């Protein structure tokens, strides 16, 4: 049997932080599939430093959509060929997992190792500050919460008791059976994430819908000054739902992670490409490229090297 753990959560909720904790505490070799909505795998690069973890990346869409499900299936099969017994899947923050039953049936039909794949846990990481609002407007957020039996209510250090209570109530309104674990930086008992008995009863959720609520832009840039980077990030936040990537800042490569309104810029010792992913609101996507060019030029005094939409 090959155990699969699905990790979901809207953009910026803390999925990769949870996966880092899991990999630090794991026993033996495991497989990891990282799914990015954009073309650049920022999360996959963050996880490359964990020796013994076999990592596969599926970018530019959701693994649960028809356009990428084949790549997801091939990734699962390639990890099975290595003899791995547990695979962690970090789904895109915009993923709607309603097709997961069909995909798992397909992968078991195609699998030639005689080892059956089974999903032993669906875990959703929810941002305590944003989840109540997201559940009112996002099909992806609703489907992820509805599908999961374990929900990490993350970043409770960012909210007061009233906001935390409202977040819990909003989750229970969507999924009354959810096991909710309040936490900071996904610090929970890893054993609490596994709930095999609860996994059999909830294989389908809200109907799949095309993901059209967000878009993404990838920016390449040269060495930048920290003060100018801060100015740019603050100026682009109003049109952005998520910003992440790697840039050389004052001569040193840094990891940039922005979940509005919070900005984190930390040194990254490993070599990396200087690229930044900006995921914008749906109503901004037609004009986002021009706005980003203008804001970049205003902050750095030059045009970005490249913008790929």
mmCIF file with all atom_site columns, N, CA, C and O in Angstrom, residues 198-241:
data_model
loop_
_atom_site.group_PDB
_atom_site.id
_atom_site.type_symbol
_atom_site.label_atom_id
_atom_site.label_alt_id
_atom_site.label_comp_id
_atom_site.label_asym_id
_atom_site.label_entity_id
_atom_site.label_seq_id
_atom_site.pdbx_PDB_ins_code
_atom_site.Cartn_x
_atom_site.Cartn_y
_atom_site.Cartn_z
_atom_site.occupancy
_atom_site.B_iso_or_equiv
_atom_site.pdbx_formal_charge
_atom_site.auth_seq_id
_atom_site.auth_comp_id
_atom_site.auth_asym_id
_atom_site.auth_atom_id
_atom_site.pdbx_PDB_model_num
ATOM 1   N N  . UNK A 1 198 ? -11.644 8.650  8.992   1.00 0.00 ? 198 UNK A N  1
ATOM 2   C CA . UNK A 1 198 ? -12.513 9.716  8.480   1.00 0.00 ? 198 UNK A CA 1
ATOM 3   C C  . UNK A 1 198 ? -12.356 9.925  6.983   1.00 0.00 ? 198 UNK A C  1
ATOM 4   O O  . UNK A 1 198 ? -13.129 10.642 6.375   1.00 0.00 ? 198 UNK A O  1
ATOM 5   N N  . UNK A 1 199 ? -11.372 9.258  6.403   1.00 0.00 ? 199 UNK A N  1
ATOM 6   C CA . UNK A 1 199 ? -11.028 9.561  5.021   1.00 0.00 ? 199 UNK A CA 1
ATOM 7   C C  . UNK A 1 199 ? -11.946 8.891  4.004   1.00 0.00 ? 199 UNK A C  1
ATOM 8   O O  . UNK A 1 199 ? -12.026 9.313  2.866   1.00 0.00 ? 199 UNK A O  1
ATOM 9   N N  . UNK A 1 200 ? -12.632 7.835  4.416   1.00 0.00 ? 200 UNK A N  1
ATOM 10  C CA . UNK A 1 200 ? -13.407 7.066  3.460   1.00 0.00 ? 200 UNK A CA 1
ATOM 11  C C  . UNK A 1 200 ? -14.752 7.703  3.104   1.00 0.00 ? 200 UNK A C  1
ATOM 12  O O  . UNK A 1 200 ? -15.329 7.412  2.081   1.00 0.00 ? 200 UNK A O  1
ATOM 13  N N  . UNK A 1 201 ? -15.262 8.580  3.965   1.00 0.00 ? 201 UNK A N  1
ATOM 14  C CA . UNK A 1 201 ? -16.654 8.975  3.829   1.00 0.00 ? 201 UNK A CA 1
ATOM 15  C C  . UNK A 1 201 ? -16.876 10.248 3.016   1.00 0.00 ? 201 UNK A C  1
ATOM 16  O O  . UNK A 1 201 ? -18.005 10.593 2.727   1.00 0.00 ? 201 UNK A O  1
ATOM 17  N N  . UNK A 1 202 ? -15.823 10.956 2.629   1.00 0.00 ? 202 UNK A N  1
ATOM 18  C CA . UNK A 1 202 ? -16.040 12.257 2.014   1.00 0.00 ? 202 UNK A CA 1
ATOM 19  C C  . UNK A 1 202 ? -15.183 12.380 0.753   1.00 0.00 ? 202 UNK A C  1
ATOM 20  O O  . UNK A 1 202 ? -14.205 13.102 0.722   1.00 0.00 ? 202 UNK A O  1
ATOM 21  N N  . UNK A 1 203 ? -15.558 11.658 -0.286  1.00 0.00 ? 203 UNK A N  1
ATOM 22  C CA . UNK A 1 203 ? -14.735 11.614 -1.482  1.00 0.00 ? 203 UNK A CA 1
ATOM 23  C C  . UNK A 1 203 ? -15.093 12.673 -2.519  1.00 0.00 ? 203 UNK A C  1
ATOM 24  O O  . UNK A 1 203 ? -14.353 12.904 -3.436  1.00 0.00 ? 203 UNK A O  1
ATOM 25  N N  . UNK A 1 204 ? -16.239 13.305 -2.390  1.00 0.00 ? 204 UNK A N  1
ATOM 26  C CA . UNK A 1 204 ? -16.609 14.345 -3.344  1.00 0.00 ? 204 UNK A CA 1
ATOM 27  C C  . UNK A 1 204 ? -17.130 15.573 -2.599  1.00 0.00 ? 204 UNK A C  1
ATOM 28  O O  . UNK A 1 204 ? -17.637 15.481 -1.499  1.00 0.00 ? 204 UNK A O  1
ATOM 29  N N  . UNK A 1 205 ? -16.983 16.736 -3.205  1.00 0.00 ? 205 UNK A N  1
ATOM 30  C CA . UNK A 1 205 ? -17.458 17.964 -2.576  1.00 0.00 ? 205 UNK A CA 1
ATOM 31  C C  . UNK A 1 205 ? -18.104 18.844 -3.633  1.00 0.00 ? 205 UNK A C  1
ATOM 32  O O  . UNK A 1 205 ? -18.743 18.348 -4.551  1.00 0.00 ? 205 UNK A O  1
ATOM 33  N N  . UNK A 1 206 ? -17.961 20.148 -3.528  1.00 0.00 ? 206 UNK A N  1
ATOM 34  C CA . UNK A 1 206 ? -18.630 21.049 -4.462  1.00 0.00 ? 206 UNK A CA 1
ATOM 35  C C  . UNK A 1 206 ? -18.200 20.756 -5.895  1.00 0.00 ? 206 UNK A C  1
ATOM 36  O O  . UNK A 1 206 ? -17.089 20.309 -6.147  1.00 0.00 ? 206 UNK A O  1
ATOM 37  N N  . UNK A 1 207 ? -19.086 21.018 -6.829  1.00 0.00 ? 207 UNK A N  1
ATOM 38  C CA . UNK A 1 207 ? -18.815 20.730 -8.236  1.00 0.00 ? 207 UNK A CA 1
ATOM 39  C C  . UNK A 1 207 ? -17.597 21.515 -8.721  1.00 0.00 ? 207 UNK A C  1
ATOM 40  O O  . UNK A 1 207 ? -17.417 22.673 -8.354  1.00 0.00 ? 207 UNK A O  1
ATOM 41  N N  . UNK A 1 208 ? -16.734 20.893 -9.549  1.00 0.00 ? 208 UNK A N  1
ATOM 42  C CA . UNK A 1 208 ? -15.569 21.616 -10.047 1.00 0.00 ? 208 UNK A CA 1
ATOM 43  C C  . UNK A 1 208 ? -15.968 22.774 -10.941 1.00 0.00 ? 208 UNK A C  1
ATOM 44  O O  . UNK A 1 208 ? -16.902 22.674 -11.722 1.00 0.00 ? 208 UNK A O  1
ATOM 45  N N  . UNK A 1 209 ? -15.287 23.882 -10.800 1.00 0.00 ? 209 UNK A N  1
ATOM 46  C CA . UNK A 1 209 ? -15.491 25.037 -11.650 1.00 0.00 ? 209 UNK A CA 1
ATOM 47  C C  . UNK A 1 209 ? -14.132 25.528 -12.142 1.00 0.00 ? 209 UNK A C  1
ATOM 48  O O  . UNK A 1 209 ? -13.133 25.391 -11.446 1.00 0.00 ? 209 UNK A O  1
ATOM 49  N N  . UNK A 1 210 ? -14.072 26.102 -13.343 1.00 0.00 ? 210 UNK A N  1
ATOM 50  C CA . UNK A 1 210 ? -12.796 26.617 -13.841 1.00 0.00 ? 210 UNK A CA 1
ATOM 51  C C  . UNK A 1 210 ? -12.243 27.680 -12.893 1.00 0.00 ? 210 UNK A C  1
ATOM 52  O O  . UNK A 1 210 ? -12.995 28.481 -12.345 1.00 0.00 ? 210 UNK A O  1
ATOM 53  N N  . UNK A 1 211 ? -10.942 27.651 -12.669 1.00 0.00 ? 211 UNK A N  1
ATOM 54  C CA . UNK A 1 211 ? -10.315 28.649 -11.809 1.00 0.00 ? 211 UNK A CA 1
ATOM 55  C C  . UNK A 1 211 ? -10.077 29.908 -12.626 1.00 0.00 ? 211 UNK A C  1
ATOM 56  O O  . UNK A 1 211 ? -9.259  29.933 -13.542 1.00 0.00 ? 211 UNK A O  1
ATOM 57  N N  . UNK A 1 212 ? -10.843 30.942 -12.317 1.00 0.00 ? 212 UNK A N  1
ATOM 58  C CA . UNK A 1 212 ? -10.712 32.180 -13.075 1.00 0.00 ? 212 UNK A CA 1
ATOM 59  C C  . UNK A 1 212 ? -10.595 33.381 -12.150 1.00 0.00 ? 212 UNK A C  1
ATOM 60  O O  . UNK A 1 212 ? -10.569 34.513 -12.617 1.00 0.00 ? 212 UNK A O  1
ATOM 61  N N  . UNK A 1 213 ? -10.534 33.132 -10.857 1.00 0.00 ? 213 UNK A N  1
ATOM 62  C CA . UNK A 1 213 ? -10.562 34.237 -9.917  1.00 0.00 ? 213 UNK A CA 1
ATOM 63  C C  . UNK A 1 213 ? -9.200  34.885 -9.709  1.00 0.00 ? 213 UNK A C  1
ATOM 64  O O  . UNK A 1 213 ? -9.107  35.952 -9.117  1.00 0.00 ? 213 UNK A O  1
ATOM 65  N N  . UNK A 1 214 ? -8.133  34.256 -10.186 1.00 0.00 ? 214 UNK A N  1
ATOM 66  C CA . UNK A 1 214 ? -6.797  34.815 -9.993  1.00 0.00 ? 214 UNK A CA 1
ATOM 67  C C  . UNK A 1 214 ? -5.968  34.641 -11.273 1.00 0.00 ? 214 UNK A C  1
ATOM 68  O O  . UNK A 1 214 ? -6.272  33.788 -12.095 1.00 0.00 ? 214 UNK A O  1
ATOM 69  N N  . UNK A 1 215 ? -4.944  35.418 -11.369 1.00 0.00 ? 215 UNK A N  1
ATOM 70  C CA . UNK A 1 215 ? -3.998  35.275 -12.468 1.00 0.00 ? 215 UNK A CA 1
ATOM 71  C C  . UNK A 1 215 ? -2.604  35.365 -11.872 1.00 0.00 ? 215 UNK A C  1
ATOM 72  O O  . UNK A 1 215 ? -2.448  35.633 -10.684 1.00 0.00 ? 215 UNK A O  1
ATOM 73  N N  . UNK A 1 216 ? -1.563  35.154 -12.680 1.00 0.00 ? 216 UNK A N  1
ATOM 74  C CA . UNK A 1 216 ? -0.217  35.269 -12.132 1.00 0.00 ? 216 UNK A CA 1
ATOM 75  C C  . UNK A 1 216 ? 0.709   35.955 -13.127 1.00 0.00 ? 216 UNK A C  1
ATOM 76  O O  . UNK A 1 216 ? 0.513   35.889 -14.336 1.00 0.00 ? 216 UNK A O  1
ATOM 77  N N  . UNK A 1 217 ? 1.714   36.604 -12.579 1.00 0.00 ? 217 UNK A N  1
ATOM 78  C CA . UNK A 1 217 ? 2.740   37.261 -13.376 1.00 0.00 ? 217 UNK A CA 1
ATOM 79  C C  . UNK A 1 217 ? 4.090   36.898 -12.781 1.00 0.00 ? 217 UNK A C  1
ATOM 80  O O  . UNK A 1 217 ? 4.262   36.925 -11.566 1.00 0.00 ? 217 UNK A O  1
ATOM 81  N N  . UNK A 1 218 ? 5.043   36.534 -13.601 1.00 0.00 ? 218 UNK A N  1
ATOM 82  C CA . UNK A 1 218 ? 6.388   36.214 -13.144 1.00 0.00 ? 218 UNK A CA 1
ATOM 83  C C  . UNK A 1 218 ? 7.319   37.339 -13.554 1.00 0.00 ? 218 UNK A C  1
ATOM 84  O O  . UNK A 1 218 ? 7.317   37.756 -14.722 1.00 0.00 ? 218 UNK A O  1
ATOM 85  N N  . UNK A 1 219 ? 8.119   37.820 -12.615 1.00 0.00 ? 219 UNK A N  1
ATOM 86  C CA . UNK A 1 219 ? 9.029   38.932 -12.890 1.00 0.00 ? 219 UNK A CA 1
ATOM 87  C C  . UNK A 1 219 ? 10.465  38.489 -12.670 1.00 0.00 ? 219 UNK A C  1
ATOM 88  O O  . UNK A 1 219 ? 10.759  37.857 -11.662 1.00 0.00 ? 219 UNK A O  1
ATOM 89  N N  . UNK A 1 220 ? 11.342  38.803 -13.597 1.00 0.00 ? 220 UNK A N  1
ATOM 90  C CA . UNK A 1 220 ? 12.759  38.582 -13.414 1.00 0.00 ? 220 UNK A CA 1
ATOM 91  C C  . UNK A 1 220 ? 13.457  39.904 -13.173 1.00 0.00 ? 220 UNK A C  1
ATOM 92  O O  . UNK A 1 220 ? 13.134  40.900 -13.798 1.00 0.00 ? 220 UNK A O  1
ATOM 93  N N  . UNK A 1 221 ? 14.404  39.922 -12.256 1.00 0.00 ? 221 UNK A N  1
ATOM 94  C CA . UNK A 1 221 ? 15.106  41.173 -11.974 1.00 0.00 ? 221 UNK A CA 1
ATOM 95  C C  . UNK A 1 221 ? 16.536  40.930 -11.529 1.00 0.00 ? 221 UNK A C  1
ATOM 96  O O  . UNK A 1 221 ? 16.889  39.842 -11.098 1.00 0.00 ? 221 UNK A O  1
ATOM 97  N N  . UNK A 1 222 ? 17.365  41.955 -11.609 1.00 0.00 ? 222 UNK A N  1
ATOM 98  C CA . UNK A 1 222 ? 18.754  41.867 -11.169 1.00 0.00 ? 222 UNK A CA 1
ATOM 99  C C  . UNK A 1 222 ? 18.847  42.240 -9.691  1.00 0.00 ? 222 UNK A C  1
ATOM 100 O O  . UNK A 1 222 ? 17.844  42.353 -8.996  1.00 0.00 ? 222 UNK A O  1
ATOM 101 N N  . UNK A 1 223 ? 20.061  42.448 -9.205  1.00 0.00 ? 223 UNK A N  1
ATOM 102 C CA . UNK A 1 223 ? 20.288  42.827 -7.815  1.00 0.00 ? 223 UNK A CA 1
ATOM 103 C C  . UNK A 1 223 ? 19.524  44.117 -7.486  1.00 0.00 ? 223 UNK A C  1
ATOM 104 O O  . UNK A 1 223 ? 19.559  45.087 -8.244  1.00 0.00 ? 223 UNK A O  1
ATOM 105 N N  . UNK A 1 224 ? 18.811  44.114 -6.341  1.00 0.00 ? 224 UNK A N  1
ATOM 106 C CA . UNK A 1 224 ? 18.024  45.279 -5.949  1.00 0.00 ? 224 UNK A CA 1
ATOM 107 C C  . UNK A 1 224 ? 18.376  45.691 -4.526  1.00 0.00 ? 224 UNK A C  1
ATOM 108 O O  . UNK A 1 224 ? 18.892  44.902 -3.737  1.00 0.00 ? 224 UNK A O  1
ATOM 109 N N  . UNK A 1 225 ? 18.077  46.940 -4.202  1.00 0.00 ? 225 UNK A N  1
ATOM 110 C CA . UNK A 1 225 ? 18.278  47.439 -2.842  1.00 0.00 ? 225 UNK A CA 1
ATOM 111 C C  . UNK A 1 225 ? 17.059  47.098 -1.998  1.00 0.00 ? 225 UNK A C  1
ATOM 112 O O  . UNK A 1 225 ? 15.922  47.171 -2.465  1.00 0.00 ? 225 UNK A O  1
ATOM 113 N N  . UNK A 1 226 ? 17.295  46.770 -0.716  1.00 0.00 ? 226 UNK A N  1
ATOM 114 C CA . UNK A 1 226 ? 16.195  46.360 0.157   1.00 0.00 ? 226 UNK A CA 1
ATOM 115 C C  . UNK A 1 226 ? 15.143  47.463 0.305   1.00 0.00 ? 226 UNK A C  1
ATOM 116 O O  . UNK A 1 226 ? 13.939  47.193 0.270   1.00 0.00 ? 226 UNK A O  1
ATOM 117 N N  . UNK A 1 227 ? 15.578  48.691 0.465   1.00 0.00 ? 227 UNK A N  1
ATOM 118 C CA . UNK A 1 227 ? 14.619  49.777 0.652   1.00 0.00 ? 227 UNK A CA 1
ATOM 119 C C  . UNK A 1 227 ? 13.726  49.947 -0.580  1.00 0.00 ? 227 UNK A C  1
ATOM 120 O O  . UNK A 1 227 ? 12.515  50.199 -0.463  1.00 0.00 ? 227 UNK A O  1
ATOM 121 N N  . UNK A 1 228 ? 14.318  49.764 -1.773  1.00 0.00 ? 228 UNK A N  1
ATOM 122 C CA . UNK A 1 228 ? 13.533  49.888 -3.005  1.00 0.00 ? 228 UNK A CA 1
ATOM 123 C C  . UNK A 1 228 ? 12.607  48.690 -3.184  1.00 0.00 ? 228 UNK A C  1
ATOM 124 O O  . UNK A 1 228 ? 11.484  48.838 -3.681  1.00 0.00 ? 228 UNK A O  1
ATOM 125 N N  . UNK A 1 229 ? 13.075  47.506 -2.770  1.00 0.00 ? 229 UNK A N  1
ATOM 126 C CA . UNK A 1 229 ? 12.221  46.327 -2.836  1.00 0.00 ? 229 UNK A CA 1
ATOM 127 C C  . UNK A 1 229 ? 11.004  46.495 -1.929  1.00 0.00 ? 229 UNK A C  1
ATOM 128 O O  . UNK A 1 229 ? 9.867   46.201 -2.323  1.00 0.00 ? 229 UNK A O  1
ATOM 129 N N  . UNK A 1 230 ? 11.221  46.987 -0.707  1.00 0.00 ? 230 UNK A N  1
ATOM 130 C CA . UNK A 1 230 ? 10.113  47.208 0.214   1.00 0.00 ? 230 UNK A CA 1
ATOM 131 C C  . UNK A 1 230 ? 9.093   48.178 -0.374  1.00 0.00 ? 230 UNK A C  1
ATOM 132 O O  . UNK A 1 230 ? 7.879   47.974 -0.266  1.00 0.00 ? 230 UNK A O  1
ATOM 133 N N  . UNK A 1 231 ? 9.601   49.223 -1.008  1.00 0.00 ? 231 UNK A N  1
ATOM 134 C CA . UNK A 1 231 ? 8.706   50.216 -1.620  1.00 0.00 ? 231 UNK A CA 1
ATOM 135 C C  . UNK A 1 231 ? 7.891   49.587 -2.736  1.00 0.00 ? 231 UNK A C  1
ATOM 136 O O  . UNK A 1 231 ? 6.679   49.841 -2.854  1.00 0.00 ? 231 UNK A O  1
ATOM 137 N N  . UNK A 1 232 ? 8.528   48.751 -3.555  1.00 0.00 ? 232 UNK A N  1
ATOM 138 C CA . UNK A 1 232 ? 7.800   48.094 -4.638  1.00 0.00 ? 232 UNK A CA 1
ATOM 139 C C  . UNK A 1 232 ? 6.735   47.150 -4.097  1.00 0.00 ? 232 UNK A C  1
ATOM 140 O O  . UNK A 1 232 ? 5.576   47.170 -4.555  1.00 0.00 ? 232 UNK A O  1
ATOM 141 N N  . UNK A 1 233 ? 7.110   46.306 -3.134  1.00 0.00 ? 233 UNK A N  1
ATOM 142 C CA . UNK A 1 233 ? 6.163   45.335 -2.602  1.00 0.00 ? 233 UNK A CA 1
ATOM 143 C C  . UNK A 1 233 ? 4.951   46.021 -1.985  1.00 0.00 ? 233 UNK A C  1
ATOM 144 O O  . UNK A 1 233 ? 3.809   45.603 -2.191  1.00 0.00 ? 233 UNK A O  1
ATOM 145 N N  . UNK A 1 234 ? 5.184   47.090 -1.238  1.00 0.00 ? 234 UNK A N  1
ATOM 146 C CA . UNK A 1 234 ? 4.069   47.817 -0.622  1.00 0.00 ? 234 UNK A CA 1
ATOM 147 C C  . UNK A 1 234 ? 3.168   48.439 -1.688  1.00 0.00 ? 234 UNK A C  1
ATOM 148 O O  . UNK A 1 234 ? 1.938   48.493 -1.525  1.00 0.00 ? 234 UNK A O  1
ATOM 149 N N  . UNK A 1 235 ? 3.761   48.879 -2.792  1.00 0.00 ? 235 UNK A N  1
ATOM 150 C CA . UNK A 1 235 ? 2.963   49.525 -3.837  1.00 0.00 ? 235 UNK A CA 1
ATOM 151 C C  . UNK A 1 235 ? 2.140   48.536 -4.644  1.00 0.00 ? 235 UNK A C  1
ATOM 152 O O  . UNK A 1 235 ? 1.074   48.880 -5.174  1.00 0.00 ? 235 UNK A O  1
ATOM 153 N N  . UNK A 1 236 ? 2.601   47.265 -4.735  1.00 0.00 ? 236 UNK A N  1
ATOM 154 C CA . UNK A 1 236 ? 1.903   46.283 -5.564  1.00 0.00 ? 236 UNK A CA 1
ATOM 155 C C  . UNK A 1 236 ? 0.913   45.441 -4.751  1.00 0.00 ? 236 UNK A C  1
ATOM 156 O O  . UNK A 1 236 ? 0.055   44.757 -5.320  1.00 0.00 ? 236 UNK A O  1
ATOM 157 N N  . UNK A 1 237 ? 0.985   45.502 -3.433  1.00 0.00 ? 237 UNK A N  1
ATOM 158 C CA . UNK A 1 237 ? 0.081   44.734 -2.582  1.00 0.00 ? 237 UNK A CA 1
ATOM 159 C C  . UNK A 1 237 ? -1.397  44.984 -2.895  1.00 0.00 ? 237 UNK A C  1
ATOM 160 O O  . UNK A 1 237 ? -2.199  44.038 -2.914  1.00 0.00 ? 237 UNK A O  1
ATOM 161 N N  . UNK A 1 238 ? -1.837  46.232 -3.151  1.00 0.00 ? 238 UNK A N  1
ATOM 162 C CA . UNK A 1 238 ? -3.267  46.453 -3.380  1.00 0.00 ? 238 UNK A CA 1
ATOM 163 C C  . UNK A 1 238 ? -3.888  45.653 -4.525  1.00 0.00 ? 238 UNK A C  1
ATOM 164 O O  . UNK A 1 238 ? -5.098  45.414 -4.515  1.00 0.00 ? 238 UNK A O  1
ATOM 165 N N  . UNK A 1 239 ? -3.085  45.219 -5.505  1.00 0.00 ? 239 UNK A N  1
ATOM 166 C CA . UNK A 1 239 ? -3.654  44.433 -6.611  1.00 0.00 ? 239 UNK A CA 1
ATOM 167 C C  . UNK A 1 239 ? -3.318  42.948 -6.481  1.00 0.00 ? 239 UNK A C  1
ATOM 168 O O  . UNK A 1 239 ? -3.672  42.150 -7.349  1.00 0.00 ? 239 UNK A O  1
ATOM 169 N N  . UNK A 1 240 ? -2.652  42.553 -5.387  1.00 0.00 ? 240 UNK A N  1
ATOM 170 C CA . UNK A 1 240 ? -2.100  41.200 -5.279  1.00 0.00 ? 240 UNK A CA 1
ATOM 171 C C  . UNK A 1 240 ? -2.773  40.397 -4.182  1.00 0.00 ? 240 UNK A C  1
ATOM 172 O O  . UNK A 1 240 ? -3.062  40.909 -3.102  1.00 0.00 ? 240 UNK A O  1
ATOM 173 N N  . UNK A 1 241 ? -2.967  39.121 -4.456  1.00 0.00 ? 241 UNK A N  1
ATOM 174 C CA . UNK A 1 241 ? -3.447  38.207 -3.439  1.00 0.00 ? 241 UNK A CA 1
ATOM 175 C C  . UNK A 1 241 ? -2.292  37.392 -2.869  1.00 0.00 ? 241 UNK A C  1
ATOM 176 O O  . UNK A 1 241 ? -2.374  36.859 -1.763  1.00 0.00 ? 241 UNK A O  1
#
